[in-house]
Amino acid sequence: MNAEDLLWQPDLQQGKHSQNGAHNVRDRIKADALHTLRRLISTHAPWLRVRYAL
């Protein structure tokens, strides 16, 4: 098994388009965490915005 086989796990990833139009993948776990973070920010500090999420 090579590294790409370990990293490429479609059941744990989702597609997304970047702001420049490129197609990327990200982990679904990250997507859930980002959704939770944005919900908390909108509730407690709506003047803030998320620019980067690593």
PDB file of N, CA and C in Angstrom:
ATOM      1  N   MET A   1       0.860  -1.177   0.000  1.00  0.00           N
ATOM      2  CA  MET A   1       0.000   0.000   0.000  1.00  0.00           C
ATOM      3  C   MET A   1       0.905   1.237   0.000  1.00  0.00           C
ATOM      4  N   ASN A   2       0.549   2.208  -0.821  1.00  0.00           N
ATOM      5  CA  ASN A   2       1.346   3.440  -0.851  1.00  0.00           C
ATOM      6  C   ASN A   2       0.630   4.549  -0.068  1.00  0.00           C
ATOM      7  N   ALA A   3       1.311   5.665   0.105  1.00  0.00           N
ATOM      8  CA  ALA A   3       0.779   6.772   0.910  1.00  0.00           C
ATOM      9  C   ALA A   3      -0.527   7.317   0.350  1.00  0.00           C
ATOM     10  N   GLU A   4      -0.642   7.380  -0.962  1.00  0.00           N
ATOM     11  CA  GLU A   4      -1.872   7.919  -1.558  1.00  0.00           C
ATOM     12  C   GLU A   4      -3.082   7.066  -1.187  1.00  0.00           C
ATOM     13  N   ASP A   5      -2.899   5.751  -1.133  1.00  0.00           N
ATOM     14  CA  ASP A   5      -3.999   4.869  -0.734  1.00  0.00           C
ATOM     15  C   ASP A   5      -4.444   5.147   0.699  1.00  0.00           C
ATOM     16  N   LEU A   6      -3.490   5.499   1.559  1.00  0.00           N
ATOM     17  CA  LEU A   6      -3.837   5.812   2.951  1.00  0.00           C
ATOM     18  C   LEU A   6      -4.522   7.164   3.079  1.00  0.00           C
ATOM     19  N   LEU A   7      -4.104   8.131   2.268  1.00  0.00           N
ATOM     20  CA  LEU A   7      -4.657   9.485   2.355  1.00  0.00           C
ATOM     21  C   LEU A   7      -5.996   9.627   1.648  1.00  0.00           C
ATOM     22  N   TRP A   8      -6.196   8.939   0.545  1.00  0.00           N
ATOM     23  CA  TRP A   8      -7.414   9.078  -0.242  1.00  0.00           C
ATOM     24  C   TRP A   8      -8.477   8.150   0.311  1.00  0.00           C
ATOM     25  N   GLN A   9      -9.391   8.712   1.080  1.00  0.00           N
ATOM     26  CA  GLN A   9     -10.481   7.956   1.681  1.00  0.00           C
ATOM     27  C   GLN A   9     -11.783   8.712   1.444  1.00  0.00           C
ATOM     28  N   PRO A  10     -12.405   8.492   0.288  1.00  0.00           N
ATOM     29  CA  PRO A  10     -13.595   9.271  -0.089  1.00  0.00           C
ATOM     30  C   PRO A  10     -14.725   9.239   0.932  1.00  0.00           C
ATOM     31  N   ASP A  11     -14.847   8.139   1.705  1.00  0.00           N
ATOM     32  CA  ASP A  11     -15.917   8.096   2.703  1.00  0.00           C
ATOM     33  C   ASP A  11     -15.675   9.063   3.865  1.00  0.00           C
ATOM     34  N   LEU A  12     -14.438   9.557   4.013  1.00  0.00           N
ATOM     35  CA  LEU A  12     -14.124  10.529   5.056  1.00  0.00           C
ATOM     36  C   LEU A  12     -13.880  11.924   4.507  1.00  0.00           C
ATOM     37  N   GLN A  13     -14.016  12.109   3.199  1.00  0.00           N
ATOM     38  CA  GLN A  13     -13.700  13.385   2.579  1.00  0.00           C
ATOM     39  C   GLN A  13     -14.892  13.906   1.786  1.00  0.00           C
ATOM     40  N   GLN A  14     -14.878  15.186   1.510  1.00  0.00           N
ATOM     41  CA  GLN A  14     -15.915  15.797   0.691  1.00  0.00           C
ATOM     42  C   GLN A  14     -15.252  16.783  -0.263  1.00  0.00           C
ATOM     43  N   GLY A  15     -15.858  16.941  -1.406  1.00  0.00           N
ATOM     44  CA  GLY A  15     -15.342  17.889  -2.377  1.00  0.00           C
ATOM     45  C   GLY A  15     -15.699  19.314  -2.003  1.00  0.00           C
ATOM     46  N   LYS A  16     -14.881  20.247  -2.430  1.00  0.00           N
ATOM     47  CA  LYS A  16     -15.207  21.661  -2.234  1.00  0.00           C
ATOM     48  C   LYS A  16     -14.491  22.459  -3.306  1.00  0.00           C
ATOM     49  N   HIS A  17     -15.008  23.623  -3.600  1.00  0.00           N
ATOM     50  CA  HIS A  17     -14.362  24.527  -4.549  1.00  0.00           C
ATOM     51  C   HIS A  17     -13.766  25.692  -3.785  1.00  0.00           C
ATOM     52  N   SER A  18     -12.511  25.990  -4.073  1.00  0.00           N
ATOM     53  CA  SER A  18     -11.860  27.113  -3.414  1.00  0.00           C
ATOM     54  C   SER A  18     -12.358  28.418  -4.016  1.00  0.00           C
ATOM     55  N   GLN A  19     -11.966  29.518  -3.421  1.00  0.00           N
ATOM     56  CA  GLN A  19     -12.397  30.827  -3.912  1.00  0.00           C
ATOM     57  C   GLN A  19     -11.876  31.117  -5.314  1.00  0.00           C
ATOM     58  N   ASN A  20     -10.767  30.480  -5.683  1.00  0.00           N
ATOM     59  CA  ASN A  20     -10.243  30.693  -7.035  1.00  0.00           C
ATOM     60  C   ASN A  20     -10.813  29.693  -8.041  1.00  0.00           C
ATOM     61  N   GLY A  21     -11.760  28.854  -7.597  1.00  0.00           N
ATOM     62  CA  GLY A  21     -12.426  27.931  -8.492  1.00  0.00           C
ATOM     63  C   GLY A  21     -11.813  26.547  -8.572  1.00  0.00           C
ATOM     64  N   ALA A  22     -10.705  26.318  -7.887  1.00  0.00           N
ATOM     65  CA  ALA A  22     -10.057  25.002  -7.904  1.00  0.00           C
ATOM     66  C   ALA A  22     -10.897  24.005  -7.107  1.00  0.00           C
ATOM     67  N   HIS A  23     -10.870  22.754  -7.533  1.00  0.00           N
ATOM     68  CA  HIS A  23     -11.594  21.708  -6.814  1.00  0.00           C
ATOM     69  C   HIS A  23     -10.630  21.032  -5.852  1.00  0.00           C
ATOM     70  N   ASN A  24     -11.026  20.944  -4.586  1.00  0.00           N
ATOM     71  CA  ASN A  24     -10.207  20.338  -3.544  1.00  0.00           C
ATOM     72  C   ASN A  24     -11.052  19.343  -2.766  1.00  0.00           C
ATOM     73  N   VAL A  25     -10.424  18.602  -1.886  1.00  0.00           N
ATOM     74  CA  VAL A  25     -11.151  17.754  -0.946  1.00  0.00           C
ATOM     75  C   VAL A  25     -10.773  18.170   0.462  1.00  0.00           C
ATOM     76  N   ARG A  26     -11.680  17.951   1.380  1.00  0.00           N
ATOM     77  CA  ARG A  26     -11.379  18.186   2.784  1.00  0.00           C
ATOM     78  C   ARG A  26     -12.054  17.097   3.596  1.00  0.00           C
ATOM     79  N   ASP A  27     -11.573  16.899   4.785  1.00  0.00           N
ATOM     80  CA  ASP A  27     -12.132  15.880   5.652  1.00  0.00           C
ATOM     81  C   ASP A  27     -13.512  16.290   6.121  1.00  0.00           C
ATOM     82  N   ARG A  28     -14.423  15.338   6.155  1.00  0.00           N
ATOM     83  CA  ARG A  28     -15.767  15.630   6.645  1.00  0.00           C
ATOM     84  C   ARG A  28     -15.747  16.036   8.105  1.00  0.00           C
ATOM     85  N   ILE A  29     -14.808  15.463   8.859  1.00  0.00           N
ATOM     86  CA  ILE A  29     -14.692  15.834  10.274  1.00  0.00           C
ATOM     87  C   ILE A  29     -14.376  17.314  10.381  1.00  0.00           C
ATOM     88  N   LYS A  30     -13.490  17.803   9.525  1.00  0.00           N
ATOM     89  CA  LYS A  30     -13.157  19.226   9.526  1.00  0.00           C
ATOM     90  C   LYS A  30     -14.382  20.045   9.135  1.00  0.00           C
ATOM     91  N   ALA A  31     -15.129  19.588   8.159  1.00  0.00           N
ATOM     92  CA  ALA A  31     -16.323  20.316   7.732  1.00  0.00           C
ATOM     93  C   ALA A  31     -17.311  20.440   8.885  1.00  0.00           C
ATOM     94  N   ASP A  32     -17.497  19.361   9.649  1.00  0.00           N
ATOM     95  CA  ASP A  32     -18.401  19.404  10.805  1.00  0.00           C
ATOM     96  C   ASP A  32     -17.885  20.375  11.866  1.00  0.00           C
ATOM     97  N   ALA A  33     -16.576  20.327  12.116  1.00  0.00           N
ATOM     98  CA  ALA A  33     -15.983  21.228  13.109  1.00  0.00           C
ATOM     99  C   ALA A  33     -16.106  22.682  12.658  1.00  0.00           C
ATOM    100  N   LEU A  34     -15.892  22.934  11.372  1.00  0.00           N
ATOM    101  CA  LEU A  34     -16.011  24.295  10.853  1.00  0.00           C
ATOM    102  C   LEU A  34     -17.448  24.796  10.961  1.00  0.00           C
ATOM    103  N   HIS A  35     -18.403  23.930  10.684  1.00  0.00           N
ATOM    104  CA  HIS A  35     -19.816  24.304  10.829  1.00  0.00           C
ATOM    105  C   HIS A  35     -20.117  24.679  12.282  1.00  0.00           C
ATOM    106  N   THR A  36     -19.620  23.871  13.221  1.00  0.00           N
ATOM    107  CA  THR A  36     -19.829  24.150  14.640  1.00  0.00           C
ATOM    108  C   THR A  36     -19.179  25.472  15.036  1.00  0.00           C
ATOM    109  N   LEU A  37     -17.955  25.694  14.581  1.00  0.00           N
ATOM    110  CA  LEU A  37     -17.250  26.940  14.877  1.00  0.00           C
ATOM    111  C   LEU A  37     -18.016  28.143  14.345  1.00  0.00           C
ATOM    112  N   ARG A  38     -18.481  28.067  13.105  1.00  0.00           N
ATOM    113  CA  ARG A  38     -19.228  29.191  12.519  1.00  0.00           C
ATOM    114  C   ARG A  38     -20.537  29.444  13.259  1.00  0.00           C
ATOM    115  N   ARG A  39     -21.193  28.373  13.686  1.00  0.00           N
ATOM    116  CA  ARG A  39     -22.434  28.528  14.452  1.00  0.00           C
ATOM    117  C   ARG A  39     -22.161  29.224  15.787  1.00  0.00           C
ATOM    118  N   LEU A  40     -21.090  28.805  16.476  1.00  0.00           N
ATOM    119  CA  LEU A  40     -20.738  29.435  17.746  1.00  0.00           C
ATOM    120  C   LEU A  40     -20.373  30.899  17.563  1.00  0.00           C
ATOM    121  N   ILE A  41     -19.618  31.194  16.527  1.00  0.00           N
ATOM    122  CA  ILE A  41     -19.239  32.579  16.261  1.00  0.00           C
ATOM    123  C   ILE A  41     -20.468  33.426  15.965  1.00  0.00           C
ATOM    124  N   SER A  42     -21.367  32.906  15.138  1.00  0.00           N
ATOM    125  CA  SER A  42     -22.556  33.695  14.797  1.00  0.00           C
ATOM    126  C   SER A  42     -23.437  33.949  16.019  1.00  0.00           C
ATOM    127  N   THR A  43     -23.410  33.032  16.973  1.00  0.00           N
ATOM    128  CA  THR A  43     -24.195  33.195  18.192  1.00  0.00           C
ATOM    129  C   THR A  43     -23.540  34.150  19.179  1.00  0.00           C
ATOM    130  N   HIS A  44     -22.223  34.012  19.360  1.00  0.00           N
ATOM    131  CA  HIS A  44     -21.543  34.729  20.441  1.00  0.00           C
ATOM    132  C   HIS A  44     -20.701  35.926  19.990  1.00  0.00           C
ATOM    133  N   ALA A  45     -20.292  35.950  18.738  1.00  0.00           N
ATOM    134  CA  ALA A  45     -19.447  37.048  18.249  1.00  0.00           C
ATOM    135  C   ALA A  45     -19.708  37.271  16.763  1.00  0.00           C
ATOM    136  N   PRO A  46     -20.921  37.690  16.403  1.00  0.00           N
ATOM    137  CA  PRO A  46     -21.297  37.773  14.988  1.00  0.00           C
ATOM    138  C   PRO A  46     -20.482  38.772  14.169  1.00  0.00           C
ATOM    139  N   TRP A  47     -19.743  39.655  14.822  1.00  0.00           N
ATOM    140  CA  TRP A  47     -18.901  40.599  14.092  1.00  0.00           C
ATOM    141  C   TRP A  47     -17.619  39.948  13.568  1.00  0.00           C
ATOM    142  N   LEU A  48     -17.296  38.744  14.036  1.00  0.00           N
ATOM    143  CA  LEU A  48     -16.107  38.037  13.558  1.00  0.00           C
ATOM    144  C   LEU A  48     -16.442  37.228  12.312  1.00  0.00           C
ATOM    145  N   ARG A  49     -15.419  36.959  11.500  1.00  0.00           N
ATOM    146  CA  ARG A  49     -15.626  36.069  10.357  1.00  0.00           C
ATOM    147  C   ARG A  49     -14.451  35.106  10.263  1.00  0.00           C
ATOM    148  N   VAL A  50     -14.701  33.950   9.717  1.00  0.00           N
ATOM    149  CA  VAL A  50     -13.673  32.930   9.554  1.00  0.00           C
ATOM    150  C   VAL A  50     -13.002  33.156   8.206  1.00  0.00           C
ATOM    151  N   ARG A  51     -11.699  33.387   8.213  1.00  0.00           N
ATOM    152  CA  ARG A  51     -10.964  33.577   6.964  1.00  0.00           C
ATOM    153  C   ARG A  51     -10.215  32.313   6.572  1.00  0.00           C
ATOM    154  N   TYR A  52      -9.638  31.636   7.550  1.00  0.00           N
ATOM    155  CA  TYR A  52      -8.866  30.417   7.292  1.00  0.00           C
ATOM    156  C   TYR A  52      -9.220  29.384   8.330  1.00  0.00           C
ATOM    157  N   ALA A  53      -9.285  28.155   7.925  1.00  0.00           N
ATOM    158  CA  ALA A  53      -9.511  27.040   8.847  1.00  0.00           C
ATOM    159  C   ALA A  53      -8.563  25.923   8.450  1.00  0.00           C
ATOM    160  N   LEU A  54      -7.585  25.677   9.288  1.00  0.00           N
ATOM    161  CA  LEU A  54      -6.582  24.672   8.958  1.00  0.00           C
ATOM    162  C   LEU A  54      -6.881  23.340   9.573  1.00  0.00           C
TER     163      LEU A  54
END
